[in-house]
Amino acid sequence: MSAFPLSDLTSSLRVAPGPVDLGAIETDVAPGFDGDKKAGTAALEALGPDLAELQERLFAEGKAGGQRTILLVLQGMDTSGKGGTLRSTVGLMDPQGVRITSFKAPTEEERAHDFLWRITRALPPVGLIGVFDRSHYEDVLIARVRSLAPPEEIERRYEAISAWEADLVERGTTVIKCMLHISAAEQKERLLARLDDETKHWKYNPGDVDERALWPAYQEAYEIAIERTNTEVAPWHVIPADKKWYRNLAIGTLLHDALRSFDLGWPKADFDVQRERQRLLDEKPL
Amino acid sequence: MSAFPLSDLTSSLRVAPGPVDLGAIETDVAPGFDGDKKAGTAALEALGPDLAELQERLFAEGKAGGQRTILLVLQGMDTSGKGGTLRSTVGLMDPQGVRITSFKAPTEEERAHDFLWRITRALPPVGLIGVFDRSHYEDVLIARVRSLAPPEEIERRYEAISAWEADLVERGTTVIKCMLHISAAEQKERLLARLDDETKHWKYNPGDVDERALWPAYQEAYEIAIERTNTEVAPWHVIPADKKWYRNLAIGTLLHDALRSFDLGWPKADFDVQRERQRLLDEKPL
């Protein structure tokens, strides 16, 4: 599919097929990037204009009949930085070309449908980059940990997700799945920091601490979900996310690699450029 | 409503009540701003972080039960810079806090409803900033010029719009209505520039030149629409938009003034901060 080799960074984040052991993946490292925070921040900044231009080319292609889209799926424990990624990385692109959906607990109407119903409705139109802040994966993560669905339904969902994603890919969507991977200790630091800063109290929810008690169960649910849905057409990436600068750079690079793989030009004019020029120059005074 | 005086720039863009003469409003000026392009670009850049923080406060307020939203309505002739404004000004804020809707010709389903049906569905949820790229005003602009609805229906719509907007304002939305005002000569330059640049051919539509022949009819339709819907609670602004830097700065200042008028703090914690701190520090190892 790709006309470009993946960058080192993207390659090193791809999860290999087979069982997943999140405990064995460090959270405070910067795989595929040989530099410190300052260099990483500069690297993302340097990527910005190129990312924005490639996104515009994708948008233009969509207007001209192209069928391609990108779907970036962001998953991670509370405080892992999904919101920060949206602000710092997704925010580098023209907001007109990006469609962000934040999935909360399903509404009554949504619960009256298959779990993929509301997800399908949120898919980006052609030419756009869709970003899911949480996603259908909640239906095999919190749903598993909190027993919100029977075990056999959870089982069914892994297959359903893989089939649904394969169909998306078949129809022109590049699916980039990312788990923002932080340590339990880092989450504790971030929750304490929210408590220590009055401007961040609104982000704090006492329920988050109750949820922390289930940390091992969530990690296990992630391991199973990643293994079961880590297909060749829609592979998973685990992003070490204790370092915010690395997390931002990593997601930026994944988007950049996906956009580059499209080898996007600019749509050719479907009209006579000279004739249009002349029409404008010849027009009667308004 | 406002705890802050309007900036000079905002005041000078507000359309006075009564008949509107767009021909008498210059398009290549920079009312309320005493500086050149370099200074204007720097002024918008300086506004960026403050705009982003105020937007986050509004978002936080919405999460904490607040009911306020902002609705920015962008109208203007083709090439007047609605898209550029979204990229350069709206793009300064966190994309999670902004909901952009670009209105095209209504679909069959939309046409089977009142013209305000699809507009109402696109309103921003509490705490968000909604941005309309075109809007319900198309239903009294192109609809009038192209006779897409009977004259009595167009008449009805001015009243319906004012009542609908007044209701929005009543329920906590600040409605900022802007017409991006360019000259016919400037539009011609911009269309020619698109033809001269292969990377912009996709933005060019031969139909735009046909539409240009109706320039005077559109200007008249704007004048009537602005006069008829220029209410005290939802006033119109005409933004001289030949200078792109001024257009961006003006919209940024209008948003900034609206956000400042909310006098936004940060939501107070609705939990016991010390107790939460202790819970985290006392937790059993995970």
Coordinates of C-alpha atoms in Angstrom, one line a residue:
Chain A
M1 CA 0.0 0.0 0.0
S2 CA 2.7 2.4 1.0
A3 CA 4.9 4.2 -1.5
F4 CA 7.1 5.3 1.3
P5 CA 9.0 3.3 3.8
L6 CA 7.8 3.8 7.4
S7 CA 9.8 6.1 9.5
D8 CA 11.9 4.4 12.3
L9 CA 9.6 5.9 14.8
T10 CA 6.5 4.4 13.3
S11 CA 8.1 1.0 12.8
S12 CA 9.2 0.9 16.4
L13 CA 5.7 1.6 17.7
R14 CA 4.0 -1.2 15.8
V15 CA 2.9 -4.0 17.9
A16 CA 4.2 -7.4 16.7
P17 CA 1.6 -10.1 16.1
G18 CA 0.9 -12.4 19.0
P19 CA 0.4 -12.0 22.8
V20 CA 1.0 -8.6 24.2
D21 CA 2.7 -7.9 27.5
L22 CA 2.2 -4.2 28.3
G23 CA 4.3 -4.6 31.5
A24 CA 7.3 -5.3 29.3
I25 CA 6.9 -2.1 27.3
E26 CA 8.5 0.9 29.0
T27 CA 6.4 4.0 29.3
D28 CA 9.0 6.7 29.8
V29 CA 11.1 6.0 26.7
A30 CA 11.3 7.5 23.2
P31 CA 11.6 4.6 20.7
G32 CA 12.8 5.5 17.2
F33 CA 13.7 9.1 18.2
D34 CA 17.3 10.0 19.1
G35 CA 16.9 13.2 20.9
D36 CA 15.7 14.9 24.1
K37 CA 12.6 16.9 24.9
K38 CA 13.9 20.1 23.2
A39 CA 14.8 18.2 20.0
G40 CA 11.4 16.3 20.1
T41 CA 9.4 19.5 20.5
A42 CA 11.4 21.1 17.6
A43 CA 10.9 18.0 15.5
L44 CA 7.1 18.2 15.9
E45 CA 7.1 21.9 15.2
A46 CA 9.1 21.2 12.0
L47 CA 6.6 18.5 11.0
G48 CA 3.6 20.9 11.4
P49 CA 3.6 22.8 8.1
D50 CA 4.2 19.5 6.1
L51 CA 1.4 17.8 8.1
A52 CA -0.9 20.7 7.3
E53 CA -0.1 20.7 3.6
L54 CA -0.5 16.9 3.3
Q55 CA -3.9 17.2 5.1
E56 CA -5.0 19.9 2.6
R57 CA -4.0 17.7 -0.3
L58 CA -6.1 14.8 1.2
F59 CA -9.0 17.3 1.6
A60 CA -8.5 18.5 -2.0
E61 CA -8.4 14.9 -3.3
G62 CA -11.7 14.2 -1.4
K63 CA -13.3 17.2 -3.1
A64 CA -12.2 15.9 -6.5
G65 CA -13.7 12.5 -6.1
G66 CA -11.1 10.7 -4.0
Q67 CA -12.2 8.1 -1.5
R68 CA -9.4 8.1 1.0
T69 CA -9.7 9.1 4.7
I70 CA -7.6 8.6 7.8
L71 CA -9.1 7.4 11.1
L72 CA -6.9 8.0 14.1
V73 CA -8.1 6.0 17.1
L74 CA -6.8 7.2 20.5
Q75 CA -7.1 4.9 23.5
G76 CA -5.5 5.1 26.9
M77 CA -6.1 5.2 30.6
D78 CA -7.4 8.5 32.2
T79 CA -4.7 11.2 32.1
S80 CA -2.8 9.3 29.4
G81 CA -3.0 12.4 27.2
K82 CA -5.7 11.9 24.6
G83 CA -6.8 15.5 25.0
G84 CA -3.3 16.9 25.0
T85 CA -2.6 15.0 21.8
L86 CA -5.6 16.6 20.2
R87 CA -4.5 20.0 21.2
S88 CA -0.8 19.7 20.4
T89 CA -0.7 17.4 17.4
V90 CA -4.1 17.2 15.7
G91 CA -4.3 21.0 16.3
L92 CA -1.4 21.5 13.8
M93 CA -3.8 20.8 11.0
D94 CA -6.6 22.9 9.6
P95 CA -9.7 22.3 11.8
Q96 CA -11.9 22.1 8.7
G97 CA -10.1 18.9 7.6
V98 CA -10.4 17.1 10.9
R99 CA -13.4 15.5 12.5
I100 CA -13.0 14.8 16.2
T101 CA -15.4 12.6 18.1
S102 CA -15.1 12.1 21.8
F103 CA -17.0 9.0 22.9
K104 CA -18.7 9.0 26.3
A105 CA -20.8 6.4 27.9
P106 CA -23.4 5.4 25.2
T107 CA -26.8 7.1 25.4
E108 CA -30.0 5.2 25.6
E109 CA -30.6 5.5 21.9
E110 CA -27.0 4.3 21.2
R111 CA -27.5 1.3 23.5
A112 CA -30.5 0.3 21.6
H113 CA -28.2 -0.5 18.6
D114 CA -25.2 -2.7 18.0
F115 CA -22.0 -1.2 19.6
L116 CA -20.6 -0.3 16.1
W117 CA -23.7 1.8 15.2
R118 CA -22.6 5.1 16.8
I119 CA -19.0 4.5 15.7
T120 CA -20.0 4.1 12.1
R121 CA -22.0 7.3 12.3
A122 CA -18.9 9.2 13.4
L123 CA -16.7 8.0 10.5
P124 CA -15.0 10.9 8.6
P125 CA -16.3 11.8 5.2
V126 CA -13.9 11.3 2.2
G127 CA -10.9 13.6 2.4
L128 CA -11.1 14.2 6.1
I129 CA -9.1 12.9 9.0
G130 CA -11.3 11.4 11.7
V131 CA -10.0 11.3 15.2
F132 CA -11.6 9.2 17.9
D133 CA -11.0 10.1 21.5
R134 CA -12.0 6.8 22.9
S135 CA -13.7 4.5 20.5
H136 CA -15.3 1.1 19.9
Y137 CA -12.5 -0.3 21.9
E138 CA -14.3 0.9 25.1
D139 CA -16.8 -1.8 24.2
V140 CA -14.1 -4.5 24.9
L141 CA -12.2 -2.6 27.6
I142 CA -14.5 -1.0 30.2
A143 CA -17.2 -3.4 29.0
R144 CA -15.0 -6.4 29.9
V145 CA -13.6 -4.9 33.1
R146 CA -17.0 -3.8 34.4
S147 CA -18.9 -6.7 32.9
L148 CA -21.2 -4.4 30.9
A149 CA -21.8 -7.2 28.4
P150 CA -21.8 -11.0 28.7
P151 CA -18.4 -12.7 28.0
E152 CA -19.7 -14.3 24.7
E153 CA -20.7 -10.8 23.5
I154 CA -17.3 -9.5 24.3
E155 CA -15.8 -12.4 22.4
R156 CA -17.9 -11.7 19.4
R157 CA -16.9 -8.0 19.4
Y158 CA -13.2 -8.7 18.8
E159 CA -14.1 -10.4 15.5
A160 CA -16.7 -7.8 14.7
I161 CA -14.2 -5.0 15.2
S162 CA -11.5 -6.7 13.0
A163 CA -14.1 -7.3 10.2
W164 CA -15.5 -3.8 10.5
E165 CA -12.0 -2.2 10.3
A166 CA -10.9 -4.4 7.4
D167 CA -14.0 -3.2 5.5
L168 CA -13.1 0.4 6.3
V169 CA -9.5 -0.2 5.0
E170 CA -10.9 -1.9 1.9
R171 CA -12.9 1.2 1.1
G172 CA -10.0 3.6 1.4
T173 CA -9.5 4.5 5.1
T174 CA -6.2 4.2 6.8
V175 CA -6.8 3.2 10.3
I176 CA -4.2 4.2 12.9
K177 CA -4.8 2.7 16.3
C178 CA -2.8 4.0 19.2
M179 CA -2.8 3.1 22.9
L180 CA -1.2 5.9 24.9
H181 CA 0.8 3.9 27.4
I182 CA 1.5 5.4 30.8
S183 CA 2.5 3.8 34.1
A184 CA 0.3 3.6 37.1
A185 CA 2.9 5.8 39.0
E186 CA 2.7 8.4 36.2
Q187 CA -1.1 8.5 36.4
K188 CA -0.9 9.0 40.2
E189 CA 1.5 12.0 39.6
R190 CA -0.9 13.5 37.0
L191 CA -3.9 13.1 39.2
L192 CA -2.1 14.7 42.2
A193 CA -1.0 17.5 39.9
R194 CA -4.6 18.1 39.0
L195 CA -5.5 18.3 42.6
D196 CA -2.7 20.8 43.3
D197 CA -3.8 23.2 40.5
E198 CA -7.1 25.0 40.9
T199 CA -7.3 25.6 37.2
K200 CA -7.4 21.8 36.7
H201 CA -9.9 20.7 39.4
W202 CA -12.6 20.6 36.7
K203 CA -10.7 17.8 35.0
Y204 CA -10.6 15.7 38.2
N205 CA -13.2 13.1 38.9
P206 CA -13.2 11.1 42.2
G207 CA -14.4 8.2 40.2
D208 CA -11.0 8.1 38.4
V209 CA -9.4 6.9 41.7
D210 CA -11.9 4.1 42.0
E211 CA -11.1 3.2 38.5
R212 CA -7.4 3.1 39.3
A213 CA -8.0 0.1 41.7
L214 CA -8.9 -1.8 38.5
W215 CA -5.6 -0.9 36.8
P216 CA -4.4 -4.5 36.4
A217 CA -7.7 -5.6 34.9
Y218 CA -7.6 -2.7 32.4
Q219 CA -4.1 -3.5 31.4
E220 CA -5.1 -7.1 30.8
A221 CA -8.2 -6.0 28.8
Y222 CA -5.9 -3.8 26.7
E223 CA -3.5 -6.7 26.1
I224 CA -6.3 -9.0 25.0
A225 CA -8.0 -6.4 22.8
I226 CA -4.7 -5.4 21.1
E227 CA -3.8 -9.0 20.5
R228 CA -7.2 -9.9 19.1
T229 CA -7.5 -6.9 16.8
N230 CA -3.9 -6.4 15.8
T231 CA -4.5 -7.1 12.1
E232 CA -2.1 -6.5 9.2
V233 CA -4.5 -4.0 7.6
A234 CA -5.2 -2.2 10.9
P235 CA -2.3 -2.7 13.2
W236 CA -1.9 -1.4 16.8
H237 CA 0.7 1.0 18.1
V238 CA 1.6 1.3 21.7
I239 CA 2.9 4.8 22.4
P240 CA 5.1 5.3 25.5
A241 CA 3.3 8.3 26.9
D242 CA 4.9 9.3 30.1
K243 CA 6.9 11.9 28.1
K244 CA 4.2 14.2 26.6
W245 CA 6.6 15.6 24.0
Y246 CA 7.3 12.1 22.7
R247 CA 3.6 11.2 22.7
N248 CA 2.8 14.3 20.6
L249 CA 5.7 13.7 18.2
A250 CA 4.8 10.0 17.9
I251 CA 1.2 10.7 16.9
G252 CA 2.4 13.4 14.5
T253 CA 4.8 11.0 12.9
L254 CA 2.2 8.3 12.5
L255 CA -0.2 10.8 10.8
H256 CA 2.6 12.1 8.7
D257 CA 3.7 8.6 7.6
A258 CA 0.1 7.7 6.7
L259 CA -0.4 10.9 4.7
R260 CA 3.0 10.4 2.9
S261 CA 2.0 6.9 2.0
F262 CA -0.9 8.3 -0.1
D263 CA 1.6 10.0 -2.4
L264 CA -0.8 12.9 -2.8
G265 CA -0.6 15.3 -5.6
W266 CA -3.0 18.2 -6.3
P267 CA -6.2 17.5 -8.3
K268 CA -6.0 18.4 -12.0
A269 CA -8.4 21.0 -13.2
D270 CA -11.5 19.6 -14.8
F271 CA -12.1 22.8 -16.7
D272 CA -10.3 24.8 -19.3
V273 CA -8.0 27.1 -17.3
Q274 CA -7.3 29.5 -20.2
R275 CA -10.9 29.8 -21.1
E276 CA -11.8 30.6 -17.5
R277 CA -9.1 33.2 -17.3
Q278 CA -10.4 34.8 -20.4
R279 CA -14.0 34.8 -19.1
L280 CA -13.0 36.7 -16.0
L281 CA -10.9 39.2 -18.0
D282 CA -13.7 39.7 -20.5
E283 CA -16.6 40.1 -18.1
K284 CA -18.8 43.2 -18.3
P285 CA -18.4 45.7 -15.4
L286 CA -20.5 44.6 -12.4
Chain B
M1 CA -24.4 41.5 29.5
S2 CA -20.7 42.5 29.1
A3 CA -18.5 43.0 32.1
F4 CA -15.9 44.4 29.7
P5 CA -16.1 47.3 27.4
L6 CA -16.0 46.3 23.7
S7 CA -12.6 46.8 22.1
D8 CA -12.4 49.7 19.6
L9 CA -12.1 47.1 16.8
T10 CA -15.4 45.3 17.8
S11 CA -17.3 48.6 18.2
S12 CA -16.2 49.9 14.8
L13 CA -17.4 46.7 13.0
R14 CA -20.9 46.7 14.5
V15 CA -23.5 47.6 12.0
A16 CA -25.7 50.5 13.1
P17 CA -29.5 49.9 13.1
G18 CA -31.3 50.9 10.0
P19 CA -30.7 50.6 6.2
V20 CA -27.4 49.1 5.2
D21 CA -25.3 50.4 2.2
L22 CA -22.5 48.0 1.6
G23 CA -21.2 50.1 -1.2
A24 CA -20.4 52.8 1.3
I25 CA -18.3 50.5 3.5
E26 CA -14.7 50.2 2.3
T27 CA -13.3 46.7 1.9
D28 CA -9.6 47.4 2.0
V29 CA -9.4 49.3 5.3
A30 CA -8.7 48.2 8.9
P31 CA -11.2 50.0 11.2
G32 CA -10.3 50.1 14.9
F33 CA -6.7 49.0 14.3
D34 CA -3.9 51.4 14.1
G35 CA -1.2 49.4 12.4
D36 CA 0.1 47.7 9.3
K37 CA 0.1 44.0 8.2
K38 CA 3.1 43.2 10.3
A39 CA 1.6 44.7 13.4
G40 CA -1.8 43.1 12.7
T41 CA -0.3 39.6 12.3
A42 CA 1.7 40.1 15.5
A43 CA -1.5 41.3 17.3
L44 CA -3.4 38.1 16.3
E45 CA -0.4 36.0 17.3
A46 CA -0.3 37.7 20.7
L47 CA -4.1 37.1 21.1
G48 CA -3.7 33.4 20.4
P49 CA -2.7 32.0 23.9
D50 CA -5.3 34.2 25.6
L51 CA -8.0 33.1 23.2
A52 CA -7.1 29.5 23.8
E53 CA -7.2 29.9 27.5
L54 CA -10.5 31.6 27.6
Q55 CA -11.9 28.9 25.3
E56 CA -10.7 26.3 27.8
R57 CA -12.4 28.1 30.6
L58 CA -15.6 28.2 28.7
F59 CA -15.2 24.4 28.0
A60 CA -14.5 23.8 31.7
E61 CA -17.6 25.9 32.7
G62 CA -19.7 23.7 30.3
K63 CA -18.4 20.5 32.0
A64 CA -19.3 22.0 35.4
G65 CA -22.9 22.7 34.4
G66 CA -22.6 26.1 32.7
Q67 CA -25.0 26.8 29.8
R68 CA -23.0 29.3 27.8
T69 CA -21.8 28.8 24.2
I70 CA -20.6 31.0 21.4
L71 CA -21.9 30.8 17.8
L72 CA -19.8 32.5 15.2
V73 CA -21.6 32.9 11.9
L74 CA -19.3 33.5 8.9
Q75 CA -21.0 34.7 5.7
G76 CA -19.4 36.2 2.6
M77 CA -19.1 35.9 -1.2
D78 CA -16.9 33.2 -2.7
T79 CA -13.2 33.8 -1.9
S80 CA -14.1 36.2 0.9
G81 CA -12.0 34.1 3.2
K82 CA -14.3 32.0 5.3
G83 CA -11.9 29.1 5.0
G84 CA -8.9 31.2 5.7
T85 CA -10.5 32.5 8.9
L86 CA -11.2 29.0 10.1
R87 CA -7.6 28.0 9.5
S88 CA -5.9 31.1 10.9
T89 CA -8.1 32.3 13.7
V90 CA -10.4 29.5 14.7
G91 CA -7.4 27.2 14.5
L92 CA -5.7 29.1 17.3
M93 CA -8.1 27.4 19.7
D94 CA -8.1 23.7 20.9
P95 CA -10.0 21.8 18.2
Q96 CA -11.9 19.9 20.9
G97 CA -13.6 23.1 22.0
V98 CA -14.7 24.1 18.6
R99 CA -17.5 22.7 16.4
I100 CA -17.3 23.7 12.8
T101 CA -20.2 23.2 10.4
S102 CA -19.9 24.0 6.7
F103 CA -23.3 24.3 5.1
K104 CA -23.7 23.2 1.5
A105 CA -26.8 23.1 -0.6
P106 CA -29.4 21.3 1.6
T107 CA -29.9 17.6 1.1
E108 CA -33.3 16.1 0.2
E109 CA -33.9 15.2 3.8
E110 CA -33.0 18.7 4.9
R111 CA -35.3 20.2 2.3
A112 CA -38.1 18.2 3.7
H113 CA -37.9 20.3 6.9
D114 CA -38.1 23.9 7.8
F115 CA -34.9 25.8 6.9
L116 CA -33.8 26.1 10.5
W117 CA -34.0 22.4 11.2
R118 CA -30.5 21.5 10.0
I119 CA -29.1 24.7 11.5
T120 CA -30.6 23.8 14.9
R121 CA -29.0 20.3 14.7
A122 CA -25.6 21.9 14.2
L123 CA -25.7 24.2 17.3
P124 CA -22.8 23.8 19.6
P125 CA -23.3 21.9 22.9
V126 CA -22.7 23.9 26.1
G127 CA -19.2 25.1 26.6
L128 CA -18.3 24.8 23.0
I129 CA -17.7 27.4 20.3
G130 CA -19.8 26.7 17.2
V131 CA -18.6 28.1 13.9
F132 CA -20.9 28.2 10.9
D133 CA -19.2 28.4 7.5
R134 CA -22.3 29.7 5.7
S135 CA -25.5 29.4 7.6
H136 CA -29.2 29.9 7.8
Y137 CA -28.5 33.2 6.0
E138 CA -28.0 31.4 2.8
D139 CA -31.8 30.8 3.0
V140 CA -32.4 34.5 2.6
L141 CA -29.3 35.2 0.3
I142 CA -28.9 32.7 -2.5
A143 CA -32.6 31.7 -1.9
R144 CA -33.6 35.3 -2.6
V145 CA -31.2 35.9 -5.5
R146 CA -32.0 32.5 -7.2
S147 CA -35.7 32.6 -6.2
L148 CA -35.3 29.2 -4.4
A149 CA -38.3 30.1 -2.3
P150 CA -41.4 32.3 -2.8
P151 CA -41.0 36.0 -1.8
E152 CA -43.5 35.6 1.1
E153 CA -41.4 32.7 2.5
I154 CA -38.3 34.8 2.3
E155 CA -40.1 37.5 4.1
R156 CA -41.2 35.1 6.8
R157 CA -37.6 33.9 7.3
Y158 CA -36.2 37.3 8.4
E159 CA -38.6 37.3 11.3
A160 CA -38.1 33.6 12.0
I161 CA -34.3 34.0 12.1
S162 CA -34.5 37.0 14.5
A163 CA -36.8 35.1 16.8
W164 CA -34.7 31.9 16.6
E165 CA -31.5 33.8 17.4
A166 CA -33.2 35.7 20.2
D167 CA -34.1 32.4 21.8
L168 CA -30.6 31.1 21.5
V169 CA -29.3 34.3 23.2
E170 CA -31.9 33.9 25.9
R171 CA -30.6 30.4 26.6
G172 CA -26.9 31.4 26.9
T173 CA -25.5 31.6 23.4
T174 CA -23.5 34.6 22.3
V175 CA -24.2 35.0 18.6
I176 CA -21.5 36.7 16.6
K177 CA -22.6 37.4 13.0
C178 CA -20.0 38.4 10.5
M179 CA -20.1 39.3 6.8
L180 CA -16.7 39.1 5.2
H181 CA -16.8 42.1 2.9
I182 CA -14.7 42.1 -0.2
S183 CA -14.9 44.1 -3.4
A184 CA -15.8 42.6 -6.7
A185 CA -12.4 43.6 -8.0
E186 CA -10.7 41.7 -5.1
Q187 CA -12.8 38.6 -5.9
K188 CA -11.7 38.8 -9.5
E189 CA -8.0 39.0 -8.4
R190 CA -8.5 36.0 -6.1
L191 CA -10.2 33.9 -8.8
L192 CA -7.4 34.7 -11.2
A193 CA -4.9 33.8 -8.6
R194 CA -6.5 30.4 -8.2
L195 CA -6.3 29.9 -11.9
D196 CA -2.7 30.8 -11.9
D197 CA -1.7 28.3 -9.2
E198 CA -2.1 24.6 -10.0
T199 CA -2.3 23.8 -6.3
K200 CA -5.4 25.9 -6.1
H201 CA -7.3 24.6 -9.1
W202 CA -9.4 22.3 -6.9
K203 CA -10.8 25.4 -5.2
Y204 CA -12.0 26.9 -8.5
N205 CA -15.4 26.2 -9.8
P206 CA -16.5 27.7 -13.2
G207 CA -19.9 28.3 -11.6
D208 CA -18.3 30.9 -9.4
V209 CA -17.9 33.2 -12.4
D210 CA -21.6 32.8 -13.4
E211 CA -22.4 33.7 -9.8
R212 CA -20.3 36.8 -10.1
A213 CA -22.7 38.2 -12.7
L214 CA -25.2 38.4 -9.9
W215 CA -22.9 40.4 -7.6
P216 CA -25.2 43.4 -7.3
A217 CA -28.2 41.2 -6.5
Y218 CA -26.2 39.4 -3.8
Q219 CA -25.0 42.7 -2.3
E220 CA -28.6 43.8 -2.2
A221 CA -29.7 40.6 -0.6
Y222 CA -27.0 41.0 2.1
E223 CA -28.1 44.6 2.8
I224 CA -31.7 43.5 3.3
A225 CA -30.8 40.5 5.4
I226 CA -28.4 42.4 7.6
E227 CA -30.9 45.2 8.1
R228 CA -33.8 42.9 8.9
T229 CA -31.9 40.7 11.3
N230 CA -29.5 43.2 12.9
T231 CA -31.0 42.9 16.4
E232 CA -29.7 44.3 19.6
V233 CA -29.2 40.8 21.0
A234 CA -27.6 39.4 17.9
P235 CA -26.0 42.3 15.9
W236 CA -24.2 42.1 12.6
H237 CA -20.6 42.9 11.9
V238 CA -19.3 43.8 8.5
I239 CA -15.6 42.9 8.3
P240 CA -13.6 44.7 5.6
A241 CA -11.9 41.6 4.2
D242 CA -9.7 42.5 1.3
K243 CA -6.8 42.5 3.8
K244 CA -6.6 38.9 5.0
W245 CA -4.5 39.8 8.1
Y246 CA -7.1 42.3 9.2
R247 CA -10.0 39.9 8.6
N248 CA -8.2 37.3 10.8
L249 CA -7.5 39.8 13.5
A250 CA -11.0 41.2 13.4
I251 CA -12.6 37.7 13.9
G252 CA -10.1 36.9 16.6
T253 CA -10.9 40.1 18.4
L254 CA -14.7 39.5 18.2
L255 CA -14.2 36.1 19.7
H256 CA -11.9 37.4 22.3
D257 CA -14.3 40.2 23.3
A258 CA -17.2 37.7 23.6
L259 CA -15.2 35.4 25.7
R260 CA -13.9 38.2 28.0
S261 CA -17.5 39.4 28.5
F262 CA -18.2 36.1 30.2
D263 CA -15.8 36.9 32.9
L264 CA -14.9 33.3 33.1
G265 CA -13.2 31.8 36.2
W266 CA -12.3 28.1 36.7
P267 CA -15.0 25.8 38.1
K268 CA -14.7 25.2 41.8
A269 CA -14.0 21.6 43.0
D270 CA -17.2 19.8 43.9
F271 CA -15.2 17.3 45.9
D272 CA -12.9 17.4 48.9
V273 CA -9.5 18.2 47.5
Q274 CA -7.5 17.1 50.6
R275 CA -9.5 13.9 51.0
E276 CA -8.8 13.0 47.3
R277 CA -5.2 13.7 47.8
Q278 CA -5.0 11.4 50.8
R279 CA -6.9 8.7 49.0
L280 CA -4.3 8.7 46.2
L281 CA -1.4 8.8 48.7
D282 CA -2.9 6.0 50.8
E283 CA -3.8 3.6 48.0
K284 CA -2.6 0.0 48.1
P285 CA 0.1 -0.9 45.5
L286 CA -1.5 -1.8 42.2

